[in-house]
């Protein structure tokens, strides 16, 4: 009979590996709901701070009534877009903290990669490759919120929004032992994609219409 030391030192069984993959997939499945709500909450709070009388937070966006008298709508909208994206990029940076479990970190980074890819695809499909010059994603709106910012500023802000999760993914990838990468990355990618679809199509409209 093996003693406790032998058991602790033994490699994980196939069953334990399957349980680990299932747990990682479950974590990734839940991340999109929290990430989307926090992102939209960033938009919401900025509009509230500007004194909008009607601000509504839903599962996938924020709607507002007319701007209060004296409020620069361009500035308010630009800062609101930037606030939501700042929340999302902060979650990516949190994923790199070593005390954050790798499964959660991988899910956070995977979701932001997915969000950035969707934003890029939408921008390019609407305007072609030239959309990259003006910036893709939401952070680019910060460049239009202030007078005198050059056109290239939107492109640089878009590059920050797109590049941050890519850099984070590389750093996180290097932290994971070689033999464990597939078991961490695949559940994160599949889980966040499934979780986003589940949130937008089923759960979100029921919980936060």
C-alpha atoms as a printed R data frame, in Angstrom:
    type eleno elety resid chain resno       x      y       z
1   ATOM     1    CA   UNK     A     1   0.000  0.000   0.000
2   ATOM     2    CA   UNK     A     2   1.267  3.483  -0.873
3   ATOM     3    CA   UNK     A     3   1.698  5.967   1.921
4   ATOM     4    CA   UNK     A     4   0.533  9.577   1.909
5   ATOM     5    CA   UNK     A     5   3.858 10.842   0.571
6   ATOM     6    CA   UNK     A     6   3.658  8.500  -2.409
7   ATOM     7    CA   UNK     A     7   0.119  9.648  -3.171
8   ATOM     8    CA   UNK     A     8   1.022 13.349  -2.964
9   ATOM     9    CA   UNK     A     9   4.020 12.813  -5.215
10  ATOM    10    CA   UNK     A    10   2.165 10.760  -7.813
11  ATOM    11    CA   UNK     A    11   1.043 12.400 -11.070
12  ATOM    12    CA   UNK     A    12  -2.571 13.368 -11.483
13  ATOM    13    CA   UNK     A    13  -4.895 10.663 -12.738
14  ATOM    14    CA   UNK     A    14  -6.864 11.047 -15.995
15  ATOM    15    CA   UNK     A    15  -9.993 11.611 -13.910
16  ATOM    16    CA   UNK     A    16  -8.356 14.449 -11.995
17  ATOM    17    CA   UNK     A    17  -7.187 16.016 -15.250
18  ATOM    18    CA   UNK     A    18 -10.711 15.866 -16.659
19  ATOM    19    CA   UNK     A    19 -12.076 17.493 -13.513
20  ATOM    20    CA   UNK     A    20  -9.432 20.212 -13.796
21  ATOM    21    CA   UNK     A    21 -10.371 20.936 -17.413
22  ATOM    22    CA   UNK     A    22 -14.070 21.041 -16.475
23  ATOM    23    CA   UNK     A    23 -13.378 23.526 -13.663
24  ATOM    24    CA   UNK     A    24 -11.342 25.731 -15.988
25  ATOM    25    CA   UNK     A    25 -14.102 25.620 -18.582
26  ATOM    26    CA   UNK     A    26 -16.677 26.522 -15.915
27  ATOM    27    CA   UNK     A    27 -14.650 29.519 -14.793
28  ATOM    28    CA   UNK     A    28 -14.251 30.684 -18.394
29  ATOM    29    CA   UNK     A    29 -17.989 30.249 -18.957
30  ATOM    30    CA   UNK     A    30 -18.773 32.696 -16.126
31  ATOM    31    CA   UNK     A    31 -16.166 35.356 -16.920
32  ATOM    32    CA   UNK     A    32 -17.920 37.024 -19.900
33  ATOM    33    CA   UNK     A    33 -21.039 37.877 -17.883
34  ATOM    34    CA   UNK     A    34 -19.026 39.630 -15.171
35  ATOM    35    CA   UNK     A    35 -16.652 41.286 -17.647
36  ATOM    36    CA   UNK     A    36 -19.455 42.640 -19.845
37  ATOM    37    CA   UNK     A    37 -21.424 44.021 -16.897
38  ATOM    38    CA   UNK     A    38 -18.346 45.701 -15.402
39  ATOM    39    CA   UNK     A    39 -17.453 47.154 -18.812
40  ATOM    40    CA   UNK     A    40 -20.934 48.597 -19.259
41  ATOM    41    CA   UNK     A    41 -20.902 49.845 -15.681
42  ATOM    42    CA   UNK     A    42 -17.890 51.976 -16.599
43  ATOM    43    CA   UNK     A    43 -19.969 53.636 -19.347
44  ATOM    44    CA   UNK     A    44 -22.907 54.009 -16.984
45  ATOM    45    CA   UNK     A    45 -21.030 55.712 -14.164
46  ATOM    46    CA   UNK     A    46 -19.493 58.350 -16.428
47  ATOM    47    CA   UNK     A    47 -22.888 59.338 -17.792
48  ATOM    48    CA   UNK     A    48 -24.239 59.510 -14.261
49  ATOM    49    CA   UNK     A    49 -21.289 61.697 -13.266
50  ATOM    50    CA   UNK     A    50 -22.121 64.085 -16.115
51  ATOM    51    CA   UNK     A    51 -25.625 64.412 -14.710
52  ATOM    52    CA   UNK     A    52 -27.654 62.663 -17.386
53  ATOM    53    CA   UNK     A    53 -31.205 62.492 -16.013
54  ATOM    54    CA   UNK     A    54 -31.952 59.128 -17.641
55  ATOM    55    CA   UNK     A    55 -29.292 56.415 -17.768
56  ATOM    56    CA   UNK     A    56 -30.241 52.780 -18.241
57  ATOM    57    CA   UNK     A    57 -27.876 49.834 -17.848
58  ATOM    58    CA   UNK     A    58 -28.740 46.628 -19.673
59  ATOM    59    CA   UNK     A    59 -26.990 43.311 -20.245
60  ATOM    60    CA   UNK     A    60 -25.057 44.589 -23.267
61  ATOM    61    CA   UNK     A    61 -25.200 48.376 -23.436
62  ATOM    62    CA   UNK     A    62 -26.045 51.661 -21.787
63  ATOM    63    CA   UNK     A    63 -28.741 53.996 -23.046
64  ATOM    64    CA   UNK     A    64 -29.187 57.634 -22.052
65  ATOM    65    CA   UNK     A    65 -31.726 60.373 -22.391
66  ATOM    66    CA   UNK     A    66 -30.899 63.887 -23.631
67  ATOM    67    CA   UNK     A    67 -27.751 65.437 -22.250
68  ATOM    68    CA   UNK     A    68 -28.189 68.052 -19.515
69  ATOM    69    CA   UNK     A    69 -27.843 71.671 -20.519
70  ATOM    70    CA   UNK     A    70 -24.243 72.745 -20.822
71  ATOM    71    CA   UNK     A    71 -22.815 69.224 -21.136
72  ATOM    72    CA   UNK     A    72 -20.501 68.565 -24.078
73  ATOM    73    CA   UNK     A    73 -21.945 65.307 -25.418
74  ATOM    74    CA   UNK     A    74 -18.797 64.559 -27.386
75  ATOM    75    CA   UNK     A    75 -16.710 64.768 -24.234
76  ATOM    76    CA   UNK     A    76 -19.195 62.769 -22.178
77  ATOM    77    CA   UNK     A    77 -19.458 60.010 -24.767
78  ATOM    78    CA   UNK     A    78 -15.704 59.867 -25.316
79  ATOM    79    CA   UNK     A    79 -14.970 59.558 -21.602
80  ATOM    80    CA   UNK     A    80 -17.767 57.019 -21.183
81  ATOM    81    CA   UNK     A    81 -16.355 54.808 -23.923
82  ATOM    82    CA   UNK     A    82 -12.873 55.155 -22.456
83  ATOM    83    CA   UNK     A    83 -14.098 54.272 -18.956
84  ATOM    84    CA   UNK     A    84 -15.661 51.007 -20.103
85  ATOM    85    CA   UNK     A    85 -12.537 49.983 -21.966
86  ATOM    86    CA   UNK     A    86 -10.328 51.004 -19.047
87  ATOM    87    CA   UNK     A    87 -12.295 48.623 -16.845
88  ATOM    88    CA   UNK     A    88 -11.767 45.812 -19.366
89  ATOM    89    CA   UNK     A    89  -8.035 46.462 -19.699
90  ATOM    90    CA   UNK     A    90  -7.718 46.637 -15.916
91  ATOM    91    CA   UNK     A    91  -9.200 43.138 -15.688
92  ATOM    92    CA   UNK     A    92  -6.517 41.981 -18.129
93  ATOM    93    CA   UNK     A    93  -3.791 43.496 -15.950
94  ATOM    94    CA   UNK     A    94  -5.365 41.875 -12.879
95  ATOM    95    CA   UNK     A    95  -5.030 38.539 -14.694
96  ATOM    96    CA   UNK     A    96  -1.247 38.949 -14.616
97  ATOM    97    CA   UNK     A    97  -1.105 39.214 -10.822
98  ATOM    98    CA   UNK     A    98   0.539 36.018  -9.636
99  ATOM    99    CA   UNK     A    99  -1.955 35.486  -6.837
100 ATOM   100    CA   UNK     A   100  -4.774 35.283  -9.369
101 ATOM   101    CA   UNK     A   101  -5.413 31.609 -10.289
102 ATOM   102    CA   UNK     A   102  -4.126 30.779 -13.748
103 ATOM   103    CA   UNK     A   103  -7.543 29.486 -14.829
104 ATOM   104    CA   UNK     A   104  -9.152 32.838 -14.004
105 ATOM   105    CA   UNK     A   105  -6.290 34.804 -15.528
106 ATOM   106    CA   UNK     A   106  -6.465 32.799 -18.748
107 ATOM   107    CA   UNK     A   107 -10.230 33.324 -18.946
108 ATOM   108    CA   UNK     A   108  -9.936 37.095 -18.413
109 ATOM   109    CA   UNK     A   109  -7.248 37.423 -21.075
110 ATOM   110    CA   UNK     A   110  -9.095 35.131 -23.496
111 ATOM   111    CA   UNK     A   111 -12.271 37.127 -23.169
112 ATOM   112    CA   UNK     A   112 -10.506 40.431 -23.814
113 ATOM   113    CA   UNK     A   113  -8.787 38.921 -26.854
114 ATOM   114    CA   UNK     A   114 -12.221 37.860 -28.063
115 ATOM   115    CA   UNK     A   115 -13.672 41.318 -27.425
116 ATOM   116    CA   UNK     A   116 -10.757 42.982 -29.235
117 ATOM   117    CA   UNK     A   117 -11.098 40.595 -32.179
118 ATOM   118    CA   UNK     A   118 -14.820 41.322 -32.468
119 ATOM   119    CA   UNK     A   119 -14.200 45.079 -32.315
120 ATOM   120    CA   UNK     A   120 -11.502 44.848 -34.989
121 ATOM   121    CA   UNK     A   121 -13.681 42.707 -37.234
122 ATOM   122    CA   UNK     A   122 -16.588 45.135 -36.953
123 ATOM   123    CA   UNK     A   123 -14.376 48.129 -37.701
124 ATOM   124    CA   UNK     A   124 -12.716 46.509 -40.718
125 ATOM   125    CA   UNK     A   125 -16.003 45.155 -42.091
126 ATOM   126    CA   UNK     A   126 -17.536 48.640 -41.977
127 ATOM   127    CA   UNK     A   127 -14.612 50.735 -43.226
128 ATOM   128    CA   UNK     A   128 -12.071 48.279 -44.583
129 ATOM   129    CA   UNK     A   129  -8.439 48.135 -43.523
130 ATOM   130    CA   UNK     A   130  -8.333 51.938 -43.294
131 ATOM   131    CA   UNK     A   131 -10.338 51.564 -40.069
132 ATOM   132    CA   UNK     A   132  -7.091 50.531 -38.387
133 ATOM   133    CA   UNK     A   133  -5.640 53.993 -39.097
134 ATOM   134    CA   UNK     A   134  -8.464 55.671 -37.212
135 ATOM   135    CA   UNK     A   135  -8.382 53.076 -34.462
136 ATOM   136    CA   UNK     A   136 -10.641 50.170 -33.624
137 ATOM   137    CA   UNK     A   137 -12.476 49.379 -30.444
138 ATOM   138    CA   UNK     A   138 -13.894 51.935 -28.038
139 ATOM   139    CA   UNK     A   139 -10.808 53.599 -26.607
140 ATOM   140    CA   UNK     A   140 -10.376 55.525 -29.878
141 ATOM   141    CA   UNK     A   141 -13.375 57.690 -29.011
142 ATOM   142    CA   UNK     A   142 -11.221 59.374 -26.385
143 ATOM   143    CA   UNK     A   143  -9.310 61.030 -29.236
144 ATOM   144    CA   UNK     A   144 -12.484 62.629 -30.570
145 ATOM   145    CA   UNK     A   145 -13.535 63.910 -27.157
146 ATOM   146    CA   UNK     A   146 -10.904 66.645 -27.097
147 ATOM   147    CA   UNK     A   147 -10.177 69.380 -29.614
148 ATOM   148    CA   UNK     A   148  -6.788 69.411 -31.248
149 ATOM   149    CA   UNK     A   149  -5.973 65.715 -30.973
150 ATOM   150    CA   UNK     A   150  -4.397 64.511 -34.263
151 ATOM   151    CA   UNK     A   151  -6.097 61.724 -36.253
152 ATOM   152    CA   UNK     A   152  -3.260 59.324 -35.451
153 ATOM   153    CA   UNK     A   153  -4.220 59.494 -31.767
154 ATOM   154    CA   UNK     A   154  -7.245 57.293 -32.418
155 ATOM   155    CA   UNK     A   155  -5.060 54.727 -34.115
156 ATOM   156    CA   UNK     A   156  -2.596 54.704 -31.223
157 ATOM   157    CA   UNK     A   157  -5.382 54.326 -28.668
158 ATOM   158    CA   UNK     A   158  -6.845 51.502 -30.715
159 ATOM   159    CA   UNK     A   159  -3.430 49.866 -30.788
160 ATOM   160    CA   UNK     A   160  -3.260 50.066 -26.987
161 ATOM   161    CA   UNK     A   161  -6.697 48.476 -26.686
162 ATOM   162    CA   UNK     A   162  -5.788 45.676 -29.087
163 ATOM   163    CA   UNK     A   163  -2.195 45.247 -27.984
164 ATOM   164    CA   UNK     A   164  -2.733 45.049 -24.219
165 ATOM   165    CA   UNK     A   165  -4.514 41.667 -24.218
166 ATOM   166    CA   UNK     A   166  -2.032 40.292 -26.761
167 ATOM   167    CA   UNK     A   167   0.929 41.251 -24.564
168 ATOM   168    CA   UNK     A   168  -0.888 39.890 -21.500
169 ATOM   169    CA   UNK     A   169  -1.558 36.612 -23.306
170 ATOM   170    CA   UNK     A   170   2.128 36.230 -24.159
171 ATOM   171    CA   UNK     A   171   3.201 36.938 -20.571
172 ATOM   172    CA   UNK     A   172   0.630 34.532 -19.155
173 ATOM   173    CA   UNK     A   173   1.574 31.865 -21.702
174 ATOM   174    CA   UNK     A   174   5.210 32.047 -20.579
175 ATOM   175    CA   UNK     A   175   4.200 31.497 -16.955
176 ATOM   176    CA   UNK     A   176   2.430 28.218 -17.685
177 ATOM   177    CA   UNK     A   177   4.519 25.027 -17.773
178 ATOM   178    CA   UNK     A   178   4.820 23.740 -21.333
179 ATOM   179    CA   UNK     A   179   2.899 20.532 -20.743
180 ATOM   180    CA   UNK     A   180  -0.063 22.346 -19.155
181 ATOM   181    CA   UNK     A   181  -0.645 25.038 -21.765
182 ATOM   182    CA   UNK     A   182  -3.210 23.237 -23.904
183 ATOM   183    CA   UNK     A   183  -5.192 22.178 -20.850
184 ATOM   184    CA   UNK     A   184  -5.361 25.801 -19.716
185 ATOM   185    CA   UNK     A   185  -5.761 27.711 -22.981
186 ATOM   186    CA   UNK     A   186  -8.322 25.556 -24.800
187 ATOM   187    CA   UNK     A   187 -10.929 25.625 -21.982
188 ATOM   188    CA   UNK     A   188 -10.351 29.375 -21.608
189 ATOM   189    CA   UNK     A   189 -10.884 30.125 -25.302
190 ATOM   190    CA   UNK     A   190 -13.834 27.787 -25.790
191 ATOM   191    CA   UNK     A   191 -15.397 28.692 -22.448
192 ATOM   192    CA   UNK     A   192 -15.279 32.465 -22.937
193 ATOM   193    CA   UNK     A   193 -16.723 32.212 -26.463
194 ATOM   194    CA   UNK     A   194 -19.535 29.976 -25.198
195 ATOM   195    CA   UNK     A   195 -20.030 32.161 -22.130
196 ATOM   196    CA   UNK     A   196 -20.350 35.318 -24.210
197 ATOM   197    CA   UNK     A   197 -22.926 33.711 -26.499
198 ATOM   198    CA   UNK     A   198 -24.830 32.370 -23.495
199 ATOM   199    CA   UNK     A   199 -24.837 35.768 -21.784
200 ATOM   200    CA   UNK     A   200 -25.903 37.747 -24.854
201 ATOM   201    CA   UNK     A   201 -28.491 35.282 -26.140
202 ATOM   202    CA   UNK     A   202 -29.999 33.683 -23.039
203 ATOM   203    CA   UNK     A   203 -28.931 34.754 -19.560
204 ATOM   204    CA   UNK     A   204 -28.333 38.480 -20.035
205 ATOM   205    CA   UNK     A   205 -31.780 39.337 -21.431
206 ATOM   206    CA   UNK     A   206 -33.375 37.495 -18.524
207 ATOM   207    CA   UNK     A   207 -31.202 38.862 -15.720
208 ATOM   208    CA   UNK     A   208 -30.541 42.413 -16.910
209 ATOM   209    CA   UNK     A   209 -32.961 43.293 -19.742
